[in-house]
Amino acid sequence: MKLLTLNFLTCARKTCKSTAAAFPLHPKEAELEQVEMDMNPLFITNMLPRLEWEAMKTLTTELGLPNLPAEPPSAEELADESGEPTQTLKDLHTLLMETSIASGKLVCGNCEHEYAVKEGIANFLLPSHMV
Amino acid sequence: MDYLIRFVQIHETFRRPETDSLAEMAGVKIEWLSYSEDSPFAIIRFNGASDPTAAARALLSRSILGVAIYELWGSGVDYESLHNDIRDRTQPLWDQYSRGTFRFDMDSFYGSRPASEQRKIIETFSYMAFTGQIRMRQPDNQFRIFEEYELDGPIPHHLHFGRLVAESDRKAMNKYSLKTRNYIATTSMDAELSLVTANLAQAAPGTLAYDPFMGTGSFPVACAHFGAAVFGSDLDGRSIRGKGGRNVSSNFDQYGTAAQYLGGLVADLTNTPLREKRFLNSIVCDPPYGVREGLKVLGSTRVALKEVVYLADGKPAHLQANYVPPKRPYSFMRLLDDILDFSADRLADDGRLCMWMPVAGLIEGEDPAAEEDAVPDTEYTIPRHPGLELVSLCKQDFNKWSRRLLTYRRKADAAVDQEQLLAYKAQRLVIAEGSQNDLKARADDLNAFRRKYFQGFKEQATGV
């Protein structure tokens, strides 16, 4: 799963959903994978306002990836005068769309339940005592 | 000038909603001057468009059920009135097209003519005095005579004549055909209806679509074709992971849209890991009908499983690598309501939910007289949510049952009746608490569709 997806995910337990600690999920023993992809500037520009930037920063720190700027870049910072993608956009593309978690665990900061990621697919099924 | 859309004569109830959805996306206003479910020819007008030709191109560019759009040069009940109408409407245009290469052909619906007759008819258009070369392949201008017959009628009862403006994206159907797709399963949605669903969901470049029951990924693949970024989930991880290199992600590789596939999750809609935030543009799904096996969600009907289960060696069972969580039966109509509530919480303003719903019988608002073999005692209600507005209802008929494609639009918060919303949320809580009785229920009790489906087959067997 691409790292962008993690920005949409929280703990699947109903009791955790409303707590601040359940988001973002924390990667553990994560094995990352990077595959070159075509850039989609329009999509990234559209997604930027919907991203939880703080959660993205936490994620990059925990994964040991280059740190993100303190504030989310504005739409103007993504393309230069000639409309070409800037380095900021390229970096975001690499982080959100080209980097993915191949295997490892995602841990809820509230209940500490661990969700396994295998072959790039995270498993959010809960045992019946947690439903 | 008016325009003629040549539709395919299949999935008739999907054709107008698809076109309306595409018009909204292209930002053009269309007025339907003539449309019938029994005819493949529809006539429309672009209202307030400064460049109607561009509007026509934009409208049809990604249509699946439309084949092509034509500038309508004339209509009539016979050839004499057709020719008169063409003269009235387009005489000043003839000169403009008279020197380019051109081609004439005929499109007869419910009828046919031998080539010699076609040629004779085409010759009667000679008064336009085109002097350009005739070219069958890639001519500058392509003209077509449309004939509409009654079934087995001797002569056409309606005629149109038009100049081709644009062809649709219908050829995408071949590219996405299940026959050549790397990874499919028994319930994969066919390419045509997947692409139509993506059109109704308004999947487009820069948007994000999600399928909570993705199976082998038919809908996400179709949405990605139109440029949307997609992700999905399924209760059964095996359907996402596939086998031997055939899996959901390999389908995206096959179609060259891997960059738009964000990933697949193993998750249950009733215990979803998706945040409650309105970040999605489209939700597309074909929920499990629960016919092959009863519909299931996470949880258990057994009291012993409400607590942590320990294995003989003292380790908790749910922490084992190969642990499979228990599942319990669930009511089909409740699942549909859950999908609506899930969508209302996560769709952005004007975001769309496209949901398939199987029906054995009728649903509210339909005329029983129009359905000969409908089971009269079942009437399904269309699931509703205060935050969602029903945009269209399309129907695909099978022999003893049918399914509907329901399309909803997320209203802006200001347009949602807050009192209604509160009442709705309270009602959902009551149902959730009352559902403890469901725990002992059988799959049939929870799913009227499944019950009717099997009764239908029994009637058929004994009736012969």
PDB file of N, CA, C and O in Angstrom, chain B residues 10-48:
ATOM      1  N   ILE B  10     -29.108  -1.425 -25.524  1.00  0.00           N
ATOM      2  CA  ILE B  10     -28.941  -2.382 -24.420  1.00  0.00           C
ATOM      3  C   ILE B  10     -28.764  -1.540 -23.162  1.00  0.00           C
ATOM      4  O   ILE B  10     -28.358  -0.384 -23.259  1.00  0.00           O
ATOM      5  N   HIS B  11     -29.085  -2.094 -22.008  1.00  0.00           N
ATOM      6  CA  HIS B  11     -29.006  -1.334 -20.752  1.00  0.00           C
ATOM      7  C   HIS B  11     -29.701   0.019 -20.917  1.00  0.00           C
ATOM      8  O   HIS B  11     -29.167   1.062 -20.549  1.00  0.00           O
ATOM      9  N   GLU B  12     -30.911  -0.005 -21.454  1.00  0.00           N
ATOM     10  CA  GLU B  12     -31.577   1.236 -21.849  1.00  0.00           C
ATOM     11  C   GLU B  12     -31.711   2.224 -20.700  1.00  0.00           C
ATOM     12  O   GLU B  12     -31.536   3.430 -20.887  1.00  0.00           O
ATOM     13  N   THR B  13     -32.029   1.729 -19.496  1.00  0.00           N
ATOM     14  CA  THR B  13     -32.277   2.674 -18.401  1.00  0.00           C
ATOM     15  C   THR B  13     -30.998   3.336 -17.893  1.00  0.00           C
ATOM     16  O   THR B  13     -31.060   4.266 -17.105  1.00  0.00           O
ATOM     17  N   PHE B  14     -29.830   2.849 -18.349  1.00  0.00           N
ATOM     18  CA  PHE B  14     -28.574   3.455 -17.904  1.00  0.00           C
ATOM     19  C   PHE B  14     -28.156   4.610 -18.818  1.00  0.00           C
ATOM     20  O   PHE B  14     -27.284   5.393 -18.466  1.00  0.00           O
ATOM     21  N   ARG B  15     -28.782   4.672 -20.017  1.00  0.00           N
ATOM     22  CA  ARG B  15     -28.217   5.555 -21.029  1.00  0.00           C
ATOM     23  C   ARG B  15     -28.356   7.030 -20.693  1.00  0.00           C
ATOM     24  O   ARG B  15     -27.392   7.797 -20.791  1.00  0.00           O
ATOM     25  N   ARG B  16     -29.557   7.421 -20.261  1.00  0.00           N
ATOM     26  CA  ARG B  16     -29.743   8.838 -19.935  1.00  0.00           C
ATOM     27  C   ARG B  16     -28.991   9.259 -18.684  1.00  0.00           C
ATOM     28  O   ARG B  16     -28.347  10.302 -18.689  1.00  0.00           O
ATOM     29  N   PRO B  17     -29.074   8.450 -17.594  1.00  0.00           N
ATOM     30  CA  PRO B  17     -28.286   8.839 -16.420  1.00  0.00           C
ATOM     31  C   PRO B  17     -26.787   8.956 -16.715  1.00  0.00           C
ATOM     32  O   PRO B  17     -26.131   9.875 -16.238  1.00  0.00           O
ATOM     33  N   GLU B  18     -26.266   8.040 -17.564  1.00  0.00           N
ATOM     34  CA  GLU B  18     -24.836   8.133 -17.889  1.00  0.00           C
ATOM     35  C   GLU B  18     -24.561   9.444 -18.612  1.00  0.00           C
ATOM     36  O   GLU B  18     -23.630  10.179 -18.260  1.00  0.00           O
ATOM     37  N   THR B  19     -25.382   9.759 -19.606  1.00  0.00           N
ATOM     38  CA  THR B  19     -25.162  10.970 -20.387  1.00  0.00           C
ATOM     39  C   THR B  19     -25.319  12.218 -19.518  1.00  0.00           C
ATOM     40  O   THR B  19     -24.532  13.157 -19.618  1.00  0.00           O
ATOM     41  N   ASP B  20     -26.332  12.210 -18.634  1.00  0.00           N
ATOM     42  CA  ASP B  20     -26.524  13.364 -17.743  1.00  0.00           C
ATOM     43  C   ASP B  20     -25.313  13.560 -16.833  1.00  0.00           C
ATOM     44  O   ASP B  20     -24.879  14.682 -16.577  1.00  0.00           O
ATOM     45  N   SER B  21     -24.789  12.423 -16.340  1.00  0.00           N
ATOM     46  CA  SER B  21     -23.632  12.496 -15.458  1.00  0.00           C
ATOM     47  C   SER B  21     -22.428  13.078 -16.195  1.00  0.00           C
ATOM     48  O   SER B  21     -21.694  13.918 -15.662  1.00  0.00           O
ATOM     49  N   LEU B  22     -22.234  12.644 -17.443  1.00  0.00           N
ATOM     50  CA  LEU B  22     -21.104  13.141 -18.236  1.00  0.00           C
ATOM     51  C   LEU B  22     -21.285  14.616 -18.580  1.00  0.00           C
ATOM     52  O   LEU B  22     -20.318  15.374 -18.603  1.00  0.00           O
ATOM     53  N   ALA B  23     -22.544  15.011 -18.820  1.00  0.00           N
ATOM     54  CA  ALA B  23     -22.804  16.421 -19.132  1.00  0.00           C
ATOM     55  C   ALA B  23     -22.429  17.291 -17.938  1.00  0.00           C
ATOM     56  O   ALA B  23     -21.805  18.347 -18.085  1.00  0.00           O
ATOM     57  N   GLU B  24     -22.805  16.817 -16.752  1.00  0.00           N
ATOM     58  CA  GLU B  24     -22.495  17.581 -15.544  1.00  0.00           C
ATOM     59  C   GLU B  24     -20.981  17.727 -15.394  1.00  0.00           C
ATOM     60  O   GLU B  24     -20.466  18.795 -15.070  1.00  0.00           O
ATOM     61  N   MET B  25     -20.261  16.607 -15.664  1.00  0.00           N
ATOM     62  CA  MET B  25     -18.815  16.661 -15.535  1.00  0.00           C
ATOM     63  C   MET B  25     -18.183  17.578 -16.563  1.00  0.00           C
ATOM     64  O   MET B  25     -17.204  18.258 -16.278  1.00  0.00           O
ATOM     65  N   ALA B  26     -18.723  17.554 -17.790  1.00  0.00           N
ATOM     66  CA  ALA B  26     -18.160  18.386 -18.862  1.00  0.00           C
ATOM     67  C   ALA B  26     -18.600  19.836 -18.719  1.00  0.00           C
ATOM     68  O   ALA B  26     -18.130  20.705 -19.450  1.00  0.00           O
ATOM     69  N   GLY B  27     -19.509  20.095 -17.778  1.00  0.00           N
ATOM     70  CA  GLY B  27     -19.972  21.463 -17.566  1.00  0.00           C
ATOM     71  C   GLY B  27     -20.865  21.968 -18.692  1.00  0.00           C
ATOM     72  O   GLY B  27     -20.870  23.159 -18.986  1.00  0.00           O
ATOM     73  N   VAL B  28     -21.593  21.064 -19.357  1.00  0.00           N
ATOM     74  CA  VAL B  28     -22.528  21.507 -20.401  1.00  0.00           C
ATOM     75  C   VAL B  28     -23.949  21.186 -19.980  1.00  0.00           C
ATOM     76  O   VAL B  28     -24.197  20.207 -19.287  1.00  0.00           O
ATOM     77  N   LYS B  29     -24.861  22.044 -20.394  1.00  0.00           N
ATOM     78  CA  LYS B  29     -26.272  21.822 -20.068  1.00  0.00           C
ATOM     79  C   LYS B  29     -26.948  21.216 -21.276  1.00  0.00           C
ATOM     80  O   LYS B  29     -26.880  21.783 -22.369  1.00  0.00           O
ATOM     81  N   ILE B  30     -27.598  20.070 -21.093  1.00  0.00           N
ATOM     82  CA  ILE B  30     -28.281  19.496 -22.242  1.00  0.00           C
ATOM     83  C   ILE B  30     -29.778  19.418 -21.993  1.00  0.00           C
ATOM     84  O   ILE B  30     -30.238  19.235 -20.865  1.00  0.00           O
ATOM     85  N   GLU B  31     -30.500  19.566 -23.097  1.00  0.00           N
ATOM     86  CA  GLU B  31     -31.952  19.426 -23.043  1.00  0.00           C
ATOM     87  C   GLU B  31     -32.293  18.236 -23.934  1.00  0.00           C
ATOM     88  O   GLU B  31     -31.836  18.162 -25.077  1.00  0.00           O
ATOM     89  N   TRP B  32     -33.076  17.281 -23.391  1.00  0.00           N
ATOM     90  CA  TRP B  32     -33.446  16.103 -24.174  1.00  0.00           C
ATOM     91  C   TRP B  32     -34.680  16.455 -24.997  1.00  0.00           C
ATOM     92  O   TRP B  32     -35.755  16.627 -24.447  1.00  0.00           O
ATOM     93  N   LEU B  33     -34.512  16.584 -26.316  1.00  0.00           N
ATOM     94  CA  LEU B  33     -35.643  16.935 -27.171  1.00  0.00           C
ATOM     95  C   LEU B  33     -36.452  15.701 -27.513  1.00  0.00           C
ATOM     96  O   LEU B  33     -37.672  15.754 -27.649  1.00  0.00           O
ATOM     97  N   SER B  34     -35.752  14.569 -27.689  1.00  0.00           N
ATOM     98  CA  SER B  34     -36.479  13.342 -27.963  1.00  0.00           C
ATOM     99  C   SER B  34     -35.663  12.168 -27.456  1.00  0.00           C
ATOM    100  O   SER B  34     -34.458  12.068 -27.708  1.00  0.00           O
ATOM    101  N   TYR B  35     -36.300  11.328 -26.671  1.00  0.00           N
ATOM    102  CA  TYR B  35     -35.622  10.152 -26.146  1.00  0.00           C
ATOM    103  C   TYR B  35     -36.658   9.082 -25.890  1.00  0.00           C
ATOM    104  O   TYR B  35     -37.733   9.356 -25.369  1.00  0.00           O
ATOM    105  N   SER B  36     -36.362   7.853 -26.266  1.00  0.00           N
ATOM    106  CA  SER B  36     -37.243   6.740 -25.948  1.00  0.00           C
ATOM    107  C   SER B  36     -36.393   5.522 -25.634  1.00  0.00           C
ATOM    108  O   SER B  36     -35.341   5.300 -26.246  1.00  0.00           O
ATOM    109  N   GLU B  37     -36.854   4.738 -24.641  1.00  0.00           N
ATOM    110  CA  GLU B  37     -36.119   3.526 -24.276  1.00  0.00           C
ATOM    111  C   GLU B  37     -36.126   2.535 -25.443  1.00  0.00           C
ATOM    112  O   GLU B  37     -35.323   1.623 -25.484  1.00  0.00           O
ATOM    113  N   ASP B  38     -37.071   2.698 -26.376  1.00  0.00           N
ATOM    114  CA  ASP B  38     -37.208   1.747 -27.478  1.00  0.00           C
ATOM    115  C   ASP B  38     -36.397   2.129 -28.708  1.00  0.00           C
ATOM    116  O   ASP B  38     -36.461   1.445 -29.718  1.00  0.00           O
ATOM    117  N   SER B  39     -35.708   3.245 -28.625  1.00  0.00           N
ATOM    118  CA  SER B  39     -34.970   3.707 -29.804  1.00  0.00           C
ATOM    119  C   SER B  39     -33.511   3.999 -29.445  1.00  0.00           C
ATOM    120  O   SER B  39     -33.222   4.494 -28.362  1.00  0.00           O
ATOM    121  N   PRO B  40     -32.593   3.714 -30.370  1.00  0.00           N
ATOM    122  CA  PRO B  40     -31.192   4.037 -30.095  1.00  0.00           C
ATOM    123  C   PRO B  40     -30.835   5.473 -30.462  1.00  0.00           C
ATOM    124  O   PRO B  40     -29.710   5.884 -30.270  1.00  0.00           O
ATOM    125  N   PHE B  41     -31.794   6.217 -31.020  1.00  0.00           N
ATOM    126  CA  PHE B  41     -31.498   7.586 -31.440  1.00  0.00           C
ATOM    127  C   PHE B  41     -32.138   8.588 -30.473  1.00  0.00           C
ATOM    128  O   PHE B  41     -33.341   8.557 -30.240  1.00  0.00           O
ATOM    129  N   ALA B  42     -31.329   9.458 -29.925  1.00  0.00           N
ATOM    130  CA  ALA B  42     -31.853  10.500 -29.041  1.00  0.00           C
ATOM    131  C   ALA B  42     -31.425  11.853 -29.598  1.00  0.00           C
ATOM    132  O   ALA B  42     -30.341  11.973 -30.176  1.00  0.00           O
ATOM    133  N   ILE B  43     -32.275  12.832 -29.433  1.00  0.00           N
ATOM    134  CA  ILE B  43     -31.939  14.162 -29.935  1.00  0.00           C
ATOM    135  C   ILE B  43     -31.827  15.126 -28.759  1.00  0.00           C
ATOM    136  O   ILE B  43     -32.696  15.167 -27.892  1.00  0.00           O
ATOM    137  N   ILE B  44     -30.716  15.844 -28.733  1.00  0.00           N
ATOM    138  CA  ILE B  44     -30.475  16.761 -27.618  1.00  0.00           C
ATOM    139  C   ILE B  44     -30.100  18.138 -28.153  1.00  0.00           C
ATOM    140  O   ILE B  44     -29.781  18.306 -29.329  1.00  0.00           O
ATOM    141  N   ARG B  45     -30.131  19.108 -27.253  1.00  0.00           N
ATOM    142  CA  ARG B  45     -29.719  20.465 -27.594  1.00  0.00           C
ATOM    143  C   ARG B  45     -28.832  20.955 -26.456  1.00  0.00           C
ATOM    144  O   ARG B  45     -29.088  20.661 -25.298  1.00  0.00           O
ATOM    145  N   PHE B  46     -27.770  21.668 -26.824  1.00  0.00           N
ATOM    146  CA  PHE B  46     -26.905  22.249 -25.795  1.00  0.00           C
ATOM    147  C   PHE B  46     -27.400  23.654 -25.504  1.00  0.00           C
ATOM    148  O   PHE B  46     -27.437  24.495 -26.399  1.00  0.00           O
ATOM    149  N   ASN B  47     -27.784  23.881 -24.291  1.00  0.00           N
ATOM    150  CA  ASN B  47     -28.289  25.198 -23.924  1.00  0.00           C
ATOM    151  C   ASN B  47     -27.170  26.068 -23.405  1.00  0.00           C
ATOM    152  O   ASN B  47     -26.439  25.673 -22.492  1.00  0.00           O
ATOM    153  N   GLY B  48     -27.036  27.232 -24.009  1.00  0.00           N
ATOM    154  CA  GLY B  48     -26.062  28.212 -23.535  1.00  0.00           C
ATOM    155  C   GLY B  48     -24.622  27.850 -23.807  1.00  0.00           C
ATOM    156  O   GLY B  48     -23.714  28.403 -23.198  1.00  0.00           O
TER     157      GLY B  48
END
